[in-house]
Amino acid sequence: MGTNWAWFHRFGSPPHVYRLAGLLTPWFAWPAALSILAALYGGLVLAPPDYQQGEGFRIIYVHAPSAWLSVMIYAVMATAAGVGLIWRMKVAHAAAASCAGIGAWFTVVSLVTGMLWGKPMWGTYWVWDPRLTAQLVLLFLYLGYIGLRSGIDDLGRADRASAVLALVGVVNIPIIRYSVEWWNSIHQAPSVMKMAKPSMPMEMLVPLLLMFLGFTLYFAAVMLVRLRAEILRRERSASWIREALR
Amino acid sequence: MLVLHRLLLAAPVAELVDATDLKSVGRKAVPVRFRPGAPQLVMSPLVVKNLTVYRGERAILSRVSFELDAGRVMIVTGPNGAGKTTLLRTLCGLVEPEDGQLCWRAVPCSFRDPQYHLELAYLGHDAPLKMDLTGRENLRGLVGLRRVIGPSDVAMALREMQADSFADRAVRTLSAGQRRRIAFAALGLMGATLWVLDEPITNLDGAGEALVQTALSRHLSGGGMLLAATHQPLGLDPLRCDSLALGAARS
Amino acid sequence: MTVSKAASSWQAARIVLQREWLLAVRRPAQVLQPLAFFAVVTAMFPLGYTPELAKLRAIAPGVLWVGALLASLLALEHLFREDASDGTLEQYVLSGQSLTWLLLAKTIAHWLLTGLPLTLMAPWLGVVLGVPLTAATGVMGALALGTWTLSLLGSIGAGLTLGVRRGGVLLSLLTLPLAVPVLVFGARATELAITGDSPTGALYLLGSLAVLGLTLAPLAAAAAVRIGLE
């Protein structure tokens, strides 16, 4: 084993990652809280109502970042799973495991907010809009991943099997998105669905971008906390835990 | 096939040991064990070091090391749950070890190396037979993946295990002992050097046991190797046998 | 002991195919049940919806595709399960052949025994949904490509659920979302064939999925089976 690998394995060792995650968490959590608060104020108070959608458009400040996170988290999860599978790094598997729940939750949030948005816009809670449909399929992918993980008793096997699934899923997600859009373009009159997207005024756009940043930082913070919990659970019989928790 | 294997087996020996030495001892030159302490010139064909296997958090095997020479037997013993089956399956590349090295014919290789697998045959607790096929069809399917065999080869292997009388019945209708005989007929045909057997003589009657013993002895005297997990004595030449006790020594 | 040479990958694949064929002949129920299921599910729609052929024709692509999807899933549950429990898969791993290759052979056998019969059956089931027989070529082309991709996707799911108790439901949960593109393109091609338009575009998309599946799925299935066997 070369020196590079020794470094790699020390870096990926559970105690090291546990400590590092603990150190990093506040550095993500506080900026996340600040930017989300600022974005909420900017989005709910400062930004003017939309000329078409009125006050209802404000749900975009939750909906769009959740949708972004739901996809990004799957990519992060698949990357972690791939690293765990290829380099047999247990911490990477733990990271993938701690991503799944957050990702599934943000998918639910984006679906629910999308439906709430849809009620005043479309007059119904559910329209087979390509983005909503793709989110629904993504939720099923997350549920499958979580189901597979909990279906296998042995942790090592559950890690690797779900990693294979995550990789298959990440290859499939772009294809699913493309096929759903293709399907929608055939079956729906595009004019109904396509929201006119004029360039957003600055007062609306800045809070939105801030919200994206805040959500992403929030994900990082929550993931690190969950990763620590996951490491504790997995390493509960290891000797370093006693010292770490003293 | 065997000629080829013997040549392969002898190859590292011939390189390192004086040729006259080899001739003087004849075929027995291959299984010679070197005394511990003496400089080891020849590496055993099978060397396993520090094999560690975890299931969940429990170490099923921890740092198991052993060597096996051509023509010799390693009997794996231990109480239930000591990890005998896991050891055999890990050795076959079916279970991913946490740690451990394998040297096959003096070359470090992975437990999943296809070349190594070609020289290895594994029989698990249950005979790997399809219930709806006949013994003969099963034999063709099992062995055919590895080597080209004709009906006469199959017939001969079945006859050797005295299984030809029931070889054309669906395996579903056969007794456990009869199934084992069919599995052993397949094992013989696979032409592997290293046999890895899990409880090889369970379910066999006296005659079946004798047949298996004959097959095993022939395999060994042809330079083959055997790794078996068993509770029962196999009835093989004790001079050929070593044993590896699992469970008791583990901390 | 006989002197014989090592089997090539083609010979090994032939052995796998022969064995699957023999097994299917010995146990025809496993082949026939998904077909019967497909027929029953399709027959339920007119009963649950309307006997008017014109209305049924409008939903025929979806009905045929969902029926075929569920029927292949039903068969996929058995793809590796028996082989895992009787030790056949272990012998595959140890055969010295590439596991990816052997599993591909097995998946081909599976498609020949379920996907192909489903494909051949679909135009006739279409008739009860008001689909004209002139659409048969398009319907069959779409289903042939689509069920092939499904078999490949399903081989991953079947491998992953090997170690799972009552894995059948989970297999559906894993495989169906992945099969969304197949369903979308397949149903579209079928729809075009029924309305008398050219389904070529959708068939090309299905074909590219089939090729992509052929390149990637056996690798993932082999990885999944190795993990499942532990």
Coordinates of N, CA and C in Angstrom, one line a residue, chain C residues 24-202:
Chain C
A24 N -37.2 -24.8 -18.4 CA -38.5 -24.3 -18.8 C -39.4 -25.4 -19.4
V25 N -38.8 -26.3 -20.1 CA -39.5 -27.4 -20.6 C -40.1 -28.3 -19.5
R26 N -39.2 -28.5 -18.4 CA -39.6 -29.3 -17.3 C -40.7 -28.7 -16.5
R27 N -40.6 -27.3 -16.4 CA -41.6 -26.6 -15.5 C -42.2 -25.5 -16.4
P28 N -43.1 -25.9 -17.3 CA -43.7 -24.9 -18.2 C -44.5 -23.9 -17.4
A29 N -45.0 -24.2 -16.2 CA -45.8 -23.3 -15.5 C -45.1 -21.9 -15.3
Q30 N -43.8 -22.0 -15.0 CA -43.1 -20.7 -14.8 C -43.1 -19.8 -16.0
V31 N -43.2 -20.4 -17.2 CA -43.2 -19.6 -18.4 C -44.6 -19.2 -18.7
L32 N -45.6 -20.1 -18.4 CA -47.0 -19.8 -18.8 C -47.6 -18.8 -17.8
Q33 N -47.3 -18.8 -16.6 CA -48.0 -18.0 -15.6 C -47.9 -16.5 -15.9
P34 N -46.7 -15.9 -16.3 CA -46.7 -14.5 -16.6 C -47.6 -14.2 -17.8
L35 N -47.6 -15.1 -18.8 CA -48.5 -14.9 -20.0 C -49.9 -14.9 -19.6
A36 N -50.3 -15.8 -18.7 CA -51.7 -15.9 -18.3 C -52.1 -14.6 -17.5
F37 N -51.1 -14.2 -16.7 CA -51.3 -12.9 -15.9 C -51.5 -11.7 -16.8
F38 N -50.7 -11.6 -17.9 CA -50.8 -10.6 -18.8 C -52.2 -10.6 -19.4
A39 N -52.7 -11.8 -19.8 CA -54.0 -11.9 -20.4 C -55.1 -11.5 -19.4
V40 N -55.0 -11.9 -18.2 CA -56.1 -11.6 -17.2 C -56.1 -10.1 -16.9
V41 N -54.9 -9.5 -16.7 CA -54.9 -8.1 -16.4 C -55.5 -7.3 -17.5
T42 N -55.1 -7.7 -18.8 CA -55.7 -6.9 -19.9 C -57.2 -7.1 -20.0
A43 N -57.7 -8.3 -19.7 CA -59.1 -8.5 -19.7 C -59.9 -7.8 -18.7
M44 N -59.2 -7.4 -17.6 CA -59.9 -6.7 -16.5 C -60.3 -5.3 -16.9
F45 N -59.5 -4.6 -17.8 CA -59.7 -3.2 -18.1 C -61.1 -3.0 -18.8
P46 N -61.4 -3.8 -19.8 CA -62.8 -3.5 -20.4 C -63.9 -3.7 -19.3
L47 N -63.7 -4.7 -18.4 CA -64.7 -5.0 -17.4 C -64.7 -3.8 -16.4
G48 N -63.6 -3.2 -16.1 CA -63.6 -2.2 -15.1 C -63.8 -0.8 -15.7
Y49 N -63.8 -0.7 -17.0 CA -63.9 0.7 -17.7 C -65.1 0.7 -18.6
T50 N -65.0 0.2 -19.7 CA -66.1 0.2 -20.7 C -65.9 -0.8 -21.8
P51 N -67.0 -1.4 -22.3 CA -66.8 -2.3 -23.4 C -66.6 -1.6 -24.8
E52 N -66.7 -0.3 -24.8 CA -66.6 0.4 -26.1 C -65.2 0.4 -26.6
L53 N -65.0 -0.3 -27.8 CA -63.7 -0.5 -28.3 C -63.0 0.8 -28.6
A54 N -63.8 1.9 -29.0 CA -63.1 3.1 -29.4 C -62.5 3.7 -28.2
K55 N -63.2 3.7 -27.0 CA -62.6 4.2 -25.8 C -61.4 3.4 -25.4
L56 N -61.6 2.1 -25.5 CA -60.5 1.2 -25.0 C -59.2 1.4 -25.9
R57 N -59.5 1.6 -27.2 CA -58.3 1.8 -28.1 C -57.5 3.0 -27.6
A58 N -58.1 4.0 -27.0 CA -57.4 5.2 -26.6 C -56.5 4.8 -25.4
I59 N -56.9 3.9 -24.6 CA -56.0 3.6 -23.4 C -55.2 2.3 -23.7
A60 N -55.4 1.7 -24.8 CA -54.7 0.4 -25.1 C -53.2 0.4 -24.9
P61 N -52.5 1.5 -25.4 CA -51.0 1.4 -25.2 C -50.6 1.3 -23.7
G62 N -51.3 2.1 -22.9 CA -51.0 2.1 -21.5 C -51.3 0.8 -20.9
V63 N -52.5 0.2 -21.2 CA -52.9 -1.1 -20.6 C -51.9 -2.2 -21.0
L64 N -51.6 -2.2 -22.3 CA -50.7 -3.3 -22.8 C -49.3 -3.1 -22.1
W65 N -48.8 -1.9 -22.0 CA -47.5 -1.7 -21.4 C -47.4 -2.0 -19.9
V66 N -48.4 -1.5 -19.2 CA -48.4 -1.7 -17.8 C -48.6 -3.2 -17.5
G67 N -49.5 -3.9 -18.3 CA -49.6 -5.3 -18.2 C -48.3 -6.1 -18.5
A68 N -47.7 -5.7 -19.5 CA -46.4 -6.4 -19.9 C -45.3 -6.1 -18.8
L69 N -45.3 -4.9 -18.3 CA -44.4 -4.5 -17.2 C -44.6 -5.4 -16.0
L70 N -45.8 -5.5 -15.6 CA -46.1 -6.3 -14.4 C -45.9 -7.8 -14.6
A71 N -46.2 -8.2 -15.8 CA -46.0 -9.7 -16.1 C -44.5 -10.0 -16.1
S72 N -43.7 -9.1 -16.7 CA -42.2 -9.4 -16.6 C -41.7 -9.3 -15.2
L73 N -42.2 -8.4 -14.4 CA -41.7 -8.3 -13.0 C -42.1 -9.6 -12.3
L74 N -43.2 -10.1 -12.6 CA -43.6 -11.4 -12.0 C -42.6 -12.5 -12.3
A75 N -42.2 -12.5 -13.5 CA -41.2 -13.5 -13.9 C -39.8 -13.2 -13.3
L76 N -39.5 -11.9 -13.2 CA -38.2 -11.6 -12.8 C -37.9 -12.0 -11.4
E77 N -38.9 -12.2 -10.6 CA -38.7 -12.6 -9.2 C -38.0 -13.9 -9.2
H78 N -38.2 -14.7 -10.2 CA -37.6 -16.1 -10.2 C -36.2 -16.1 -10.9
L79 N -35.8 -14.9 -11.4 CA -34.6 -14.9 -12.3 C -33.4 -15.6 -11.6
F80 N -33.1 -15.1 -10.4 CA -32.0 -15.6 -9.7 C -32.3 -16.4 -8.4
R81 N -33.5 -16.3 -8.0 CA -33.8 -16.8 -6.6 C -33.5 -18.2 -6.5
E82 N -34.0 -19.1 -7.4 CA -33.8 -20.5 -7.2 C -32.3 -20.8 -7.4
D83 N -31.7 -20.1 -8.4 CA -30.3 -20.3 -8.6 C -29.4 -20.0 -7.4
A84 N -29.9 -19.0 -6.7 CA -29.1 -18.6 -5.5 C -29.3 -19.7 -4.4
S85 N -30.5 -20.2 -4.2 CA -30.7 -21.1 -3.1 C -30.2 -22.5 -3.4
D86 N -30.1 -22.9 -4.6 CA -29.6 -24.3 -4.9 C -28.1 -24.3 -5.2
G87 N -27.4 -23.1 -5.1 CA -26.0 -23.0 -5.3 C -25.5 -22.9 -6.7
T88 N -26.4 -22.8 -7.7 CA -26.0 -22.7 -9.1 C -25.2 -21.4 -9.3
L89 N -25.7 -20.3 -8.7 CA -25.0 -19.0 -8.9 C -23.6 -19.1 -8.3
E90 N -23.4 -19.8 -7.2 CA -22.0 -19.9 -6.7 C -21.1 -20.6 -7.7
Q91 N -21.7 -21.6 -8.4 CA -20.9 -22.4 -9.4 C -20.6 -21.5 -10.6
Y92 N -21.5 -20.5 -10.9 CA -21.3 -19.6 -11.9 C -20.1 -18.7 -11.6
V93 N -20.1 -18.2 -10.3 CA -19.0 -17.3 -9.9 C -17.7 -18.1 -10.0
L94 N -17.7 -19.4 -9.6 CA -16.5 -20.1 -9.6 C -16.1 -20.8 -10.9
S95 N -16.8 -20.6 -11.9 CA -16.6 -21.3 -13.1 C -15.4 -20.9 -13.9
G96 N -14.8 -19.7 -13.5 CA -13.7 -19.2 -14.2 C -14.1 -18.3 -15.4
Q97 N -15.4 -18.4 -15.7 CA -16.0 -17.5 -16.7 C -16.3 -16.2 -16.1
S98 N -16.5 -15.2 -17.0 CA -16.9 -13.9 -16.5 C -18.4 -14.0 -16.0
L99 N -18.6 -13.6 -14.8 CA -19.9 -13.7 -14.2 C -20.9 -12.8 -15.0
T100 N -20.4 -11.6 -15.4 CA -21.2 -10.7 -16.2 C -21.7 -11.4 -17.5
W101 N -20.8 -12.1 -18.1 CA -21.2 -12.8 -19.3 C -22.2 -13.9 -19.1
L102 N -22.0 -14.7 -18.0 CA -23.0 -15.8 -17.7 C -24.3 -15.2 -17.4
L103 N -24.3 -14.1 -16.6 CA -25.6 -13.5 -16.2 C -26.3 -12.9 -17.5
L104 N -25.5 -12.4 -18.4 CA -26.1 -11.9 -19.6 C -26.8 -13.0 -20.4
A105 N -26.1 -14.2 -20.4 CA -26.7 -15.3 -21.1 C -28.0 -15.7 -20.4
K106 N -28.0 -15.7 -19.1 CA -29.1 -16.0 -18.4 C -30.3 -15.0 -18.6
T107 N -29.9 -13.8 -18.7 CA -30.9 -12.7 -19.0 C -31.5 -12.9 -20.4
I108 N -30.6 -13.3 -21.3 CA -31.1 -13.5 -22.7 C -32.1 -14.7 -22.7
A109 N -31.7 -15.7 -21.9 CA -32.7 -16.9 -21.8 C -34.0 -16.4 -21.2
H110 N -33.9 -15.6 -20.2 CA -35.1 -15.1 -19.5 C -36.0 -14.3 -20.5
W111 N -35.3 -13.5 -21.3 CA -36.1 -12.7 -22.2 C -36.8 -13.6 -23.3
L112 N -36.0 -14.6 -23.7 CA -36.6 -15.5 -24.7 C -37.8 -16.2 -24.2
L113 N -37.8 -16.5 -22.9 CA -38.8 -17.3 -22.3 C -40.0 -16.4 -21.7
T114 N -39.8 -15.1 -21.5 CA -40.9 -14.3 -21.0 C -41.1 -13.1 -22.0
G115 N -40.1 -12.3 -22.2 CA -40.3 -11.1 -23.0 C -40.8 -11.4 -24.4
L116 N -40.2 -12.4 -25.0 CA -40.6 -12.8 -26.4 C -42.0 -13.3 -26.5
P117 N -42.4 -14.3 -25.6 CA -43.8 -14.7 -25.7 C -44.8 -13.6 -25.4
L118 N -44.4 -12.7 -24.4 CA -45.3 -11.5 -24.1 C -45.5 -10.7 -25.4
T119 N -44.3 -10.5 -26.1 CA -44.4 -9.7 -27.3 C -45.3 -10.3 -28.4
L120 N -45.1 -11.6 -28.5 CA -45.9 -12.3 -29.5 C -47.4 -12.3 -29.2
M121 N -47.7 -12.3 -27.9 CA -49.0 -12.3 -27.4 C -49.7 -11.0 -27.5
A122 N -49.0 -9.9 -27.4 CA -49.5 -8.6 -27.3 C -50.5 -8.2 -28.4
P123 N -50.2 -8.4 -29.7 CA -51.2 -8.0 -30.7 C -52.5 -8.6 -30.6
W124 N -52.5 -9.9 -30.1 CA -53.8 -10.6 -29.9 C -54.6 -10.1 -28.8
L125 N -53.8 -9.7 -27.7 CA -54.5 -9.0 -26.6 C -55.0 -7.7 -27.0
G126 N -54.2 -7.0 -27.9 CA -54.6 -5.7 -28.4 C -56.0 -5.8 -29.1
V127 N -56.2 -6.9 -29.7 CA -57.5 -7.0 -30.4 C -58.7 -6.8 -29.5
V128 N -58.6 -7.4 -28.3 CA -59.7 -7.2 -27.4 C -59.8 -5.8 -26.9
L129 N -58.8 -5.0 -27.1 CA -58.9 -3.6 -26.7 C -59.1 -2.7 -27.9
G130 N -59.5 -3.3 -29.0 CA -59.8 -2.5 -30.2 C -58.6 -2.1 -31.0
V131 N -57.5 -2.7 -30.8 CA -56.3 -2.4 -31.6 C -56.3 -3.2 -32.9
P132 N -56.3 -2.5 -34.0 CA -56.3 -3.3 -35.3 C -55.0 -4.1 -35.4
L133 N -55.2 -5.3 -36.1 CA -54.0 -6.1 -36.3 C -53.0 -5.5 -37.2
T134 N -53.4 -4.5 -38.0 CA -52.4 -3.8 -38.8 C -51.3 -3.1 -38.0
A135 N -51.6 -2.9 -36.7 CA -50.6 -2.2 -35.8 C -49.7 -3.2 -35.2
A136 N -49.9 -4.5 -35.6 CA -49.1 -5.6 -34.9 C -47.6 -5.4 -34.9
T137 N -47.1 -5.0 -36.1 CA -45.6 -4.9 -36.2 C -45.1 -3.9 -35.3
G138 N -45.7 -2.7 -35.3 CA -45.3 -1.6 -34.4 C -45.4 -2.0 -32.9
V139 N -46.5 -2.6 -32.5 CA -46.7 -3.1 -31.2 C -45.6 -4.1 -30.8
M140 N -45.4 -5.0 -31.7 CA -44.4 -6.1 -31.3 C -43.0 -5.6 -31.3
G141 N -42.7 -4.7 -32.2 CA -41.4 -4.1 -32.2 C -41.1 -3.4 -30.9
A142 N -42.1 -2.5 -30.5 CA -41.9 -1.8 -29.3 C -41.8 -2.7 -28.1
L143 N -42.6 -3.7 -28.0 CA -42.6 -4.6 -26.8 C -41.3 -5.5 -26.8
A144 N -40.9 -5.9 -28.0 CA -39.7 -6.7 -28.1 C -38.5 -5.9 -27.5
L145 N -38.3 -4.6 -27.9 CA -37.2 -3.8 -27.4 C -37.4 -3.5 -25.9
G146 N -38.7 -3.2 -25.6 CA -39.0 -2.7 -24.2 C -38.8 -3.9 -23.2
T147 N -39.3 -5.0 -23.5 CA -39.2 -6.1 -22.6 C -37.8 -6.6 -22.4
W148 N -37.0 -6.4 -23.5 CA -35.6 -6.7 -23.4 C -34.9 -5.8 -22.4
T149 N -35.2 -4.5 -22.5 CA -34.6 -3.6 -21.5 C -35.1 -3.8 -20.1
L150 N -36.3 -4.2 -20.0 CA -36.9 -4.6 -18.7 C -36.2 -5.8 -18.1
S151 N -35.9 -6.8 -18.9 CA -35.2 -7.9 -18.4 C -33.8 -7.5 -17.9
L152 N -33.2 -6.6 -18.6 CA -31.8 -6.2 -18.2 C -31.9 -5.4 -16.9
L153 N -32.9 -4.5 -16.8 CA -33.1 -3.7 -15.6 C -33.4 -4.6 -14.4
G154 N -34.3 -5.5 -14.8 CA -34.8 -6.5 -13.7 C -33.7 -7.3 -13.2
S155 N -32.7 -7.7 -14.1 CA -31.6 -8.5 -13.6 C -30.8 -7.8 -12.5
I156 N -30.7 -6.5 -12.6 CA -30.1 -5.7 -11.5 C -30.9 -5.8 -10.3
G157 N -32.2 -5.5 -10.4 CA -33.1 -5.5 -9.3 C -33.1 -6.9 -8.6
A158 N -33.2 -8.0 -9.5 CA -33.3 -9.3 -8.9 C -32.0 -9.7 -8.2
G159 N -30.8 -9.2 -8.7 CA -29.6 -9.4 -8.0 C -29.5 -8.7 -6.7
L160 N -30.0 -7.4 -6.7 CA -29.9 -6.6 -5.5 C -30.9 -7.2 -4.4
T161 N -32.0 -7.8 -4.8 CA -32.9 -8.3 -3.8 C -32.7 -9.7 -3.4
L162 N -31.5 -10.3 -3.8 CA -31.3 -11.7 -3.5 C -31.3 -12.0 -2.0
G163 N -30.6 -11.0 -1.3 CA -30.5 -11.3 0.2 C -31.7 -10.8 1.0
V164 N -32.7 -10.4 0.3 CA -33.8 -9.7 1.0 C -35.0 -10.7 1.2
R165 N -35.5 -10.8 2.4 CA -36.6 -11.6 2.7 C -37.8 -11.0 2.0
R166 N -38.7 -11.8 1.4 CA -39.9 -11.2 0.7 C -39.5 -10.1 -0.2
G167 N -38.5 -10.4 -1.1 CA -38.0 -9.3 -1.9 C -38.8 -8.9 -3.1
G168 N -39.9 -9.7 -3.3 CA -40.8 -9.4 -4.5 C -41.3 -8.0 -4.6
V169 N -41.8 -7.5 -3.5 CA -42.4 -6.1 -3.5 C -41.3 -5.1 -3.7
L170 N -40.2 -5.4 -3.0 CA -39.0 -4.5 -3.2 C -38.5 -4.5 -4.6
L171 N -38.5 -5.6 -5.2 CA -38.0 -5.7 -6.6 C -38.9 -4.8 -7.5
S172 N -40.2 -4.8 -7.3 CA -41.0 -3.9 -8.0 C -40.7 -2.4 -7.7
L173 N -40.5 -2.1 -6.5 CA -40.2 -0.8 -6.1 C -38.9 -0.3 -6.7
L174 N -37.9 -1.2 -6.8 CA -36.7 -0.8 -7.4 C -36.7 -0.7 -8.9
T175 N -37.4 -1.6 -9.5 CA -37.4 -1.7 -10.9 C -38.3 -0.7 -11.7
L176 N -39.5 -0.6 -11.1 CA -40.5 0.2 -11.9 C -40.0 1.7 -12.1
P177 N -39.5 2.4 -11.1 CA -39.1 3.8 -11.4 C -38.0 3.8 -12.5
L178 N -37.1 2.8 -12.4 CA -36.1 2.8 -13.4 C -36.6 2.5 -14.8
A179 N -37.8 1.9 -14.9 CA -38.4 1.5 -16.1 C -39.3 2.6 -16.7
V180 N -39.3 3.8 -16.1 CA -40.2 4.8 -16.6 C -39.9 5.2 -18.1
P181 N -38.6 5.4 -18.4 CA -38.3 5.7 -19.8 C -38.8 4.7 -20.8
V182 N -38.6 3.4 -20.4 CA -39.1 2.3 -21.3 C -40.6 2.4 -21.5
L183 N -41.3 2.7 -20.4 CA -42.7 2.8 -20.5 C -43.1 3.9 -21.3
V184 N -42.5 5.1 -21.1 CA -42.9 6.3 -21.9 C -42.6 6.1 -23.4
F185 N -41.4 5.6 -23.8 CA -41.1 5.5 -25.2 C -41.9 4.3 -25.8
G186 N -42.1 3.2 -25.0 CA -42.8 2.1 -25.5 C -44.2 2.3 -25.8
A187 N -44.9 3.0 -24.8 CA -46.3 3.3 -24.9 C -46.5 4.3 -26.1
R188 N -45.6 5.2 -26.2 CA -45.7 6.2 -27.3 C -45.6 5.5 -28.7
A189 N -44.6 4.6 -28.8 CA -44.5 3.8 -30.1 C -45.7 3.0 -30.4
T190 N -46.3 2.4 -29.3 CA -47.5 1.6 -29.5 C -48.6 2.5 -29.9
E191 N -48.7 3.6 -29.3 CA -49.8 4.6 -29.6 C -49.7 5.0 -31.1
L192 N -48.5 5.3 -31.5 CA -48.3 5.7 -32.9 C -48.7 4.6 -33.9
A193 N -48.3 3.4 -33.5 CA -48.6 2.2 -34.3 C -50.1 2.1 -34.4
I194 N -50.8 2.3 -33.3 CA -52.3 2.1 -33.3 C -53.0 3.1 -34.2
T195 N -52.5 4.4 -34.1 CA -53.2 5.4 -34.9 C -52.7 5.4 -36.3
G196 N -51.8 4.5 -36.7 CA -51.4 4.3 -38.0 C -50.3 5.2 -38.5
D197 N -49.7 5.9 -37.5 CA -48.5 6.7 -37.8 C -47.2 5.9 -37.7
S198 N -46.1 6.5 -38.1 CA -44.9 5.7 -38.1 C -44.3 5.8 -36.7
P199 N -44.1 4.7 -36.0 CA -43.5 4.7 -34.6 C -42.0 4.7 -34.6
T200 N -41.3 5.0 -35.8 CA -39.9 4.8 -35.9 C -39.1 5.6 -34.9
G201 N -39.5 6.9 -34.7 CA -38.7 7.7 -33.8 C -38.7 7.2 -32.4
A202 N -39.9 6.8 -31.9 CA -40.0 6.2 -30.5 C -39.2 4.9 -30.5

